[in-house]
Coordinates of N, CA and C in Angstrom, one line a residue:
M3 N 76.1 158.1 45.3 CA 77.1 159.1 45.1 C 77.0 160.3 43.7
P4 N 77.0 161.4 44.2 CA 76.7 162.4 43.3 C 78.0 162.2 42.4
G5 N 78.1 162.7 40.9 CA 78.8 162.7 39.9 C 79.6 163.8 40.0
D6 N 80.9 163.9 39.5 CA 81.7 164.9 39.5 C 81.2 166.2 38.4
P7 N 80.8 167.1 38.9 CA 80.0 168.0 37.9 C 80.9 168.2 36.4
G8 N 82.4 168.4 36.6 CA 83.2 168.5 35.7 C 83.2 167.2 34.8
R9 N 83.3 166.3 35.4 CA 83.3 165.3 34.3 C 81.9 164.9 33.9
D10 N 81.0 165.3 34.3 CA 79.2 165.1 33.9 C 79.1 166.3 32.8
A11 N 79.9 167.5 32.8 CA 80.0 168.4 32.0 C 80.6 167.8 30.7
Y12 N 81.8 167.3 30.7 CA 82.5 166.7 29.7 C 81.7 165.7 29.0
L13 N 81.3 164.8 29.5 CA 80.4 163.6 29.1 C 79.3 164.2 28.3
A14 N 78.5 165.0 28.9 CA 77.5 165.7 28.2 C 77.6 166.3 26.7
E15 N 78.8 167.2 26.7 CA 79.6 167.6 25.8 C 79.4 166.5 24.7
G16 N 80.3 165.6 24.9 CA 80.4 164.6 24.0 C 79.2 163.9 23.6
N17 N 78.5 163.8 24.6 CA 76.9 163.0 24.2 C 76.4 163.7 23.3
A18 N 76.2 165.3 23.4 CA 75.5 166.0 22.3 C 76.0 166.0 21.1
K19 N 77.5 165.8 20.7 CA 77.8 165.6 19.3 C 77.5 164.2 18.7
Q20 N 77.2 163.1 19.5 CA 77.0 161.7 18.9 C 75.8 162.2 18.1
A21 N 75.7 161.0 17.1 CA 74.4 161.0 16.7 C 73.4 160.4 17.1
R22 N 72.2 160.6 16.6 CA 71.1 160.3 17.3 C 70.2 159.2 15.8
K23 N 69.6 158.2 16.6 CA 68.9 157.5 15.6 C 67.4 157.7 15.7
R24 N 66.7 157.4 14.8 CA 65.4 157.3 14.7 C 64.8 156.0 15.1
V25 N 63.6 155.9 15.6 CA 63.3 154.6 16.1 C 62.0 154.3 15.8
A26 N 61.5 153.4 15.3 CA 60.1 152.8 15.2 C 59.5 151.8 15.8
A27 N 58.8 151.7 16.2 CA 58.6 150.5 16.9 C 56.8 150.0 16.5
D28 N 56.6 149.1 16.3 CA 54.9 148.6 15.7 C 55.0 147.2 16.0
A29 N 53.8 146.5 16.2 CA 52.9 145.4 16.9 C 52.6 144.4 15.9
L30 N 52.6 143.2 16.0 CA 52.1 142.1 15.3 C 50.7 142.0 16.4
I31 N 49.5 142.1 15.9 CA 48.3 141.8 16.7 C 47.7 141.1 15.9
R32 N 47.0 139.9 16.3 CA 46.1 139.0 15.7 C 45.0 138.8 16.2
D33 N 44.0 138.4 15.6 CA 42.7 138.0 16.3 C 42.8 136.4 16.3
E34 N 41.5 136.0 17.2 CA 41.7 134.5 17.2 C 41.5 133.8 16.0
D35 N 41.5 133.9 14.8 CA 41.4 133.5 13.8 C 42.7 133.7 13.1
G36 N 43.7 134.0 13.4 CA 45.2 134.3 13.2 C 45.3 135.5 12.3
R37 N 44.4 136.2 12.2 CA 44.5 137.2 11.0 C 45.4 138.5 11.7
L38 N 45.9 139.2 10.9 CA 47.0 140.2 11.4 C 46.2 141.7 11.4
L39 N 46.3 142.5 12.2 CA 45.7 143.8 12.2 C 46.5 144.6 11.5
L40 N 46.0 145.6 10.6 CA 46.7 146.5 9.9 C 45.9 147.9 9.9
V41 N 46.6 148.8 9.8 CA 45.9 150.4 9.8 C 46.5 151.2 8.8
H42 N 45.3 152.1 8.2 CA 45.6 152.8 7.1 C 45.9 154.3 7.6
P43 N 47.0 154.6 7.7 CA 47.5 155.9 8.2 C 46.9 157.1 7.2
T44 N 46.4 157.9 7.7 CA 46.0 159.4 6.8 C 47.3 160.4 6.2
Y45 N 48.6 160.1 6.9 CA 49.6 161.1 6.5 C 50.5 160.3 5.6
K46 N 49.9 159.0 5.4 CA 51.0 158.4 3.9 C 50.2 157.4 3.5
E47 N 50.6 156.9 2.3 CA 50.0 156.1 1.3 C 50.1 154.8 2.0
G48 N 49.0 153.7 1.4 CA 48.8 152.2 2.0 C 48.9 152.3 3.4
W49 N 49.1 150.7 3.8 CA 48.7 150.3 4.9 C 50.0 149.9 6.1
D50 N 49.5 149.8 7.4 CA 51.0 149.7 8.0 C 50.6 148.8 9.0
L51 N 51.7 148.3 9.9 CA 51.5 147.7 11.2 C 51.0 148.8 12.2
P52 N 50.1 148.7 13.1 CA 49.9 149.7 14.2 C 51.3 150.0 15.2
G53 N 51.5 151.0 15.1 CA 52.4 151.5 16.0 C 53.2 152.9 15.4
G54 N 54.5 153.4 15.4 CA 55.1 154.2 15.3 C 56.2 154.8 15.7
M55 N 56.4 156.3 15.7 CA 57.8 156.2 15.8 C 57.9 156.8 17.5
A56 N 59.1 156.6 18.1 CA 59.6 156.8 19.4 C 59.6 158.4 19.5
E57 N 59.1 158.8 20.6 CA 59.7 160.2 20.9 C 60.9 160.3 21.5
G58 N 61.6 161.5 21.7 CA 63.1 161.4 22.2 C 63.2 160.7 23.6
N59 N 64.2 159.9 23.8 CA 64.4 159.1 25.0 C 63.2 158.5 25.6
E60 N 62.6 157.6 24.6 CA 61.2 156.7 25.1 C 61.9 155.6 24.6
A61 N 61.7 154.5 25.2 CA 62.1 153.0 25.0 C 61.1 152.6 24.0
P62 N 61.4 151.7 22.9 CA 60.8 151.6 21.9 C 59.4 150.6 22.6
E63 N 59.5 149.9 23.5 CA 58.3 149.1 23.9 C 57.5 150.2 24.6
D64 N 57.5 151.3 25.1 CA 57.0 152.4 25.5 C 56.3 153.1 24.3
A65 N 57.2 153.2 23.4 CA 56.8 153.9 22.2 C 55.2 152.8 21.6
V66 N 55.3 151.8 21.3 CA 54.5 151.0 20.6 C 53.2 150.9 21.7
R67 N 53.6 150.7 23.1 CA 52.4 151.0 23.8 C 51.6 152.2 23.7
R68 N 52.2 153.3 23.6 CA 51.6 154.7 23.7 C 51.0 154.8 22.4
E69 N 51.2 154.4 21.1 CA 51.1 154.4 19.9 C 49.5 153.7 19.7
L70 N 49.6 152.6 20.3 CA 48.4 151.6 20.5 C 47.3 152.5 21.1
R71 N 47.9 152.9 22.1 CA 46.9 153.5 23.1 C 46.0 154.7 22.4
E72 N 47.0 155.5 21.9 CA 46.5 156.8 21.2 C 45.8 156.7 19.9
E73 N 46.3 155.7 19.3 CA 45.5 155.8 17.9 C 44.4 154.7 17.8
L74 N 44.5 153.4 18.7 CA 43.4 152.3 18.6 C 42.8 152.4 19.9
G75 N 43.0 152.7 20.8 CA 42.5 153.0 22.2 C 42.8 151.4 22.7
L76 N 44.0 150.8 22.7 CA 44.3 149.5 23.0 C 45.1 149.8 24.1
M77 N 44.9 149.3 25.4 CA 46.1 148.8 26.2 C 46.5 147.8 26.2
I78 N 47.9 147.7 26.1 CA 48.9 146.6 25.9 C 49.8 146.4 26.9
T79 N 49.8 145.5 27.9 CA 50.8 145.3 28.9 C 51.5 144.6 28.4
G80 N 51.4 143.3 27.9 CA 52.6 142.3 27.4 C 52.9 142.7 26.3
L81 N 54.2 142.7 25.9 CA 55.1 142.7 24.7 C 56.1 141.6 24.8
R82 N 56.4 140.7 23.6 CA 57.3 140.3 23.2 C 58.1 140.6 22.2
F83 N 59.5 140.9 22.2 CA 60.3 141.3 21.1 C 60.3 140.2 20.1
L84 N 60.2 140.5 18.8 CA 60.3 139.8 17.7 C 61.5 139.9 17.1
C85 N 61.6 141.4 16.4 CA 63.0 141.8 15.5 C 63.3 143.2 15.8
V86 N 64.2 143.3 15.2 CA 64.6 145.0 14.9 C 65.4 144.7 13.9
D87 N 65.2 145.8 13.0 CA 65.6 145.9 11.5 C 66.5 147.4 11.6
W88 N 67.8 147.5 11.0 CA 68.6 148.7 10.5 C 68.2 149.1 9.1
V89 N 67.7 150.1 9.1 CA 67.3 150.7 7.6 C 68.2 152.0 7.6
E90 N 69.1 151.4 6.4 CA 69.9 152.7 5.8 C 69.2 153.7 5.6
P91 N 70.1 154.8 5.5 CA 69.6 156.1 5.0 C 68.9 156.1 3.6
H92 N 67.5 156.5 3.1 CA 66.8 156.5 1.8 C 66.3 157.7 2.0
G93 N 66.2 158.1 0.8 CA 65.1 159.4 0.2 C 65.9 160.4 1.3
P94 N 65.0 161.1 1.9 CA 65.3 162.3 2.4 C 65.3 162.0 4.0
W95 N 65.2 160.5 4.4 CA 65.6 160.1 5.6 C 66.6 159.5 6.2
D96 N 67.3 159.8 7.4 CA 68.4 159.1 8.1 C 68.0 157.8 8.2
D97 N 69.2 157.0 8.7 CA 69.0 155.5 9.3 C 67.7 155.6 10.4
L98 N 67.3 154.0 10.3 CA 66.3 154.0 11.2 C 66.5 152.7 12.0
L99 N 65.9 152.5 12.9 CA 65.8 151.3 13.7 C 64.6 151.1 13.9
G100 N 64.2 149.9 13.2 CA 62.3 149.6 13.1 C 62.4 148.3 13.9
F101 N 61.6 148.4 15.3 CA 61.5 147.5 16.1 C 60.1 146.8 16.0
I102 N 59.6 145.5 15.9 CA 58.5 145.0 16.1 C 58.4 144.0 17.2
F103 N 57.2 144.2 18.0 CA 56.8 143.4 19.4 C 55.6 142.5 18.9
D104 N 55.4 141.4 19.5 CA 54.1 140.6 19.7 C 53.5 141.4 20.6
A105 N 52.2 141.7 20.3 CA 51.1 142.3 21.5 C 49.8 141.3 21.6
G106 N 50.1 140.1 21.0 CA 49.2 139.0 21.3 C 48.0 138.9 20.7
V107 N 47.1 138.1 20.7 CA 45.7 137.8 20.4 C 44.7 138.4 20.9
L108 N 44.0 139.1 20.2 CA 42.8 139.7 20.9 C 41.6 139.1 20.8
S109 N 40.9 138.4 22.0 CA 39.5 138.0 21.8 C 38.6 138.6 20.9
P110 N 37.6 138.0 20.6 CA 36.6 138.5 19.6 C 35.9 139.7 20.1
A111 N 35.6 139.9 21.0 CA 35.1 140.8 22.2 C 36.0 142.0 21.9
R112 N 37.2 141.8 22.1 CA 38.4 142.9 22.2 C 38.4 143.5 20.6
A113 N 38.4 142.2 20.0 CA 39.0 142.6 18.7 C 38.0 143.8 17.9
A114 N 36.6 143.3 18.5 CA 35.3 144.0 17.6 C 35.4 145.7 18.3
Q115 N 36.3 146.1 19.4 CA 35.9 147.0 19.7 C 37.4 147.6 19.5
V116 N 38.2 147.3 18.8 CA 39.3 148.3 18.1 C 38.6 149.3 17.1
K117 N 39.1 150.6 17.3 CA 39.0 151.2 16.1 C 39.6 152.5 16.3
P118 N 39.8 153.1 15.3 CA 40.9 154.3 15.1 C 40.2 155.3 16.2
S119 N 41.0 155.8 16.9 CA 40.9 157.0 18.1 C 41.6 158.0 17.8
D120 N 42.3 158.4 16.7 CA 43.3 159.4 16.4 C 43.1 159.6 15.1
E121 N 43.4 160.8 14.6 CA 43.0 161.5 13.2 C 44.1 160.8 12.0
E122 N 45.3 160.3 12.8 CA 46.3 159.8 11.8 C 45.7 158.3 11.4
I123 N 44.8 157.7 11.8 CA 44.4 156.2 11.3 C 42.7 156.5 10.8
S124 N 42.8 156.3 9.5 CA 41.6 156.4 8.9 C 41.0 155.0 9.2
E125 N 41.4 154.0 9.2 CA 40.7 152.5 9.0 C 41.7 151.5 9.6
H126 N 41.0 150.6 9.8 CA 41.8 149.3 10.3 C 41.3 148.0 9.7
R127 N 41.9 146.9 9.6 CA 41.4 145.6 9.0 C 42.2 144.6 9.6
F128 N 41.5 143.2 9.9 CA 42.5 142.0 10.3 C 42.1 141.4 9.2
L129 N 43.2 140.8 8.5 CA 43.5 140.4 7.4 C 44.8 139.0 7.6
E130 N 44.2 138.1 6.7 CA 45.1 137.0 6.4 C 46.3 137.3 6.0
L131 N 47.6 136.7 6.7 CA 48.7 137.1 6.3 C 49.3 137.3 4.6
S132 N 48.7 136.1 4.0 CA 48.8 136.5 2.7 C 48.0 137.5 2.0
E133 N 47.0 138.2 2.7 CA 46.3 139.3 2.3 C 47.2 140.5 2.5
A134 N 47.6 140.3 4.0 CA 48.2 141.5 4.7 C 49.5 142.2 3.9
L135 N 50.5 141.0 3.6 CA 51.5 141.3 3.1 C 51.9 142.3 1.9
P136 N 51.1 142.0 0.6 CA 51.1 142.9 -0.3 C 50.7 144.2 -0.5
L137 N 50.1 144.7 0.9 CA 49.6 145.9 1.3 C 50.7 146.9 1.6
L138 N 51.3 146.2 2.5 CA 52.5 147.1 3.4 C 53.6 147.0 2.4
P139 N 54.4 148.5 2.6 CA 55.6 148.8 1.8 C 56.4 147.9 2.0
D140 N 57.5 147.5 0.8 CA 58.6 146.8 0.8 C 59.2 146.6 2.3
R141 N 60.0 147.4 2.6 CA 60.9 147.5 4.1 C 59.6 146.8 5.0
Q142 N 58.6 147.1 5.5 CA 57.9 147.0 6.3 C 57.3 145.5 5.9
R143 N 57.0 145.1 4.8 CA 56.7 143.6 4.5 C 57.7 142.6 4.8
A144 N 59.0 143.0 4.6 CA 60.0 142.1 4.8 C 60.2 142.0 6.7
R145 N 60.4 143.0 7.1 CA 60.3 143.1 8.4 C 59.0 142.4 9.3
T146 N 58.0 142.5 8.6 CA 56.7 141.9 9.2 C 57.0 140.3 8.9
L147 N 57.6 139.9 7.4 CA 57.5 138.4 7.5 C 58.6 137.9 8.4
H148 N 59.6 138.6 8.9 CA 60.8 137.9 9.6 C 60.1 137.9 10.9
A149 N 59.3 138.9 11.5 CA 58.7 138.9 12.6 C 57.6 137.8 12.9
W150 N 56.9 137.6 11.9 CA 55.8 136.2 11.8 C 56.6 135.0 11.9
Q151 N 57.6 134.7 11.4 CA 58.5 133.8 11.7 C 58.8 133.5 13.0
V152 N 59.1 134.8 13.6 CA 59.7 134.6 15.2 C 58.5 133.9 15.7
L153 N 57.2 134.2 15.7 CA 56.4 133.8 16.3 C 56.3 132.0 16.3
D154 N 56.5 131.7 14.8 CA 56.6 130.3 14.8 C 58.0 129.1 15.5
D155 N 59.0 129.9 15.5 CA 60.3 129.5 15.9 C 60.9 130.1 17.3
G156 N 60.3 131.2 17.5 CA 60.9 131.8 18.9 C 62.2 132.2 19.0
V157 N 62.7 132.3 17.7 CA 64.2 132.8 17.6 C 64.0 134.5 17.0
P158 N 64.3 135.5 17.9 CA 64.2 137.0 17.6 C 65.5 136.9 16.4
R159 N 65.1 137.9 15.8 CA 65.8 138.5 14.4 C 66.7 139.7 14.2
Y160 N 67.8 139.9 14.1 CA 68.2 141.4 13.8 C 68.4 141.0 12.2
L161 N 68.1 142.4 11.7 CA 67.7 142.4 10.2 C 68.4 143.8 9.8
R162 N 69.3 143.7 8.6 CA 69.8 144.8 8.2 C 68.6 145.1 6.7
N163 N 68.0 146.2 6.5 CA 67.4 146.5 5.3 C 66.6 145.4 5.1
G164 N 65.7 144.7 6.1 CA 65.1 143.5 6.0 C 65.5 142.2 5.6
V165 N 67.0 142.2 5.8 CA 67.5 140.9 5.3 C 68.0 140.1 6.8
A166 N 67.7 139.2 7.2 CA 68.6 138.8 8.7 C 69.9 138.5 8.2
L167 N 70.7 138.7 9.5 CA 72.0 138.7 9.4 C 72.3 137.2 9.9

């Protein structure tokens, strides 16, 4: 049944006035030795989890799949939600919802095929968690540690500025 055009216009006007949220979607990807995949972006300092920002009206899980395909040539179908972190406004940035998904364990052959396929990534490494965490920015480090814990206990987390509520 088609909607009422007058009501739809009224709702669209209200929708246009509502706040918009930035959304990031990243992935935990491991090799068979349990090492975590990190990427080195060219557009910012330091290391990061693979993934990136969602585009307008793009679901977080679709965003992480797209980013993995574009930046590393990885086609990932199965994802499992691990955590979401609401990050308050900081510096020039508005608030952010940062999702992390489990993208699984790559076979040795598939891990060997991973390579940056986009100018946004200069290199990648599989690292032990203890080596990977210090390379990540503070916010990403806290989010990653919580997501890693979900791999062990199976309990998804809602975080606020990296702290579980």
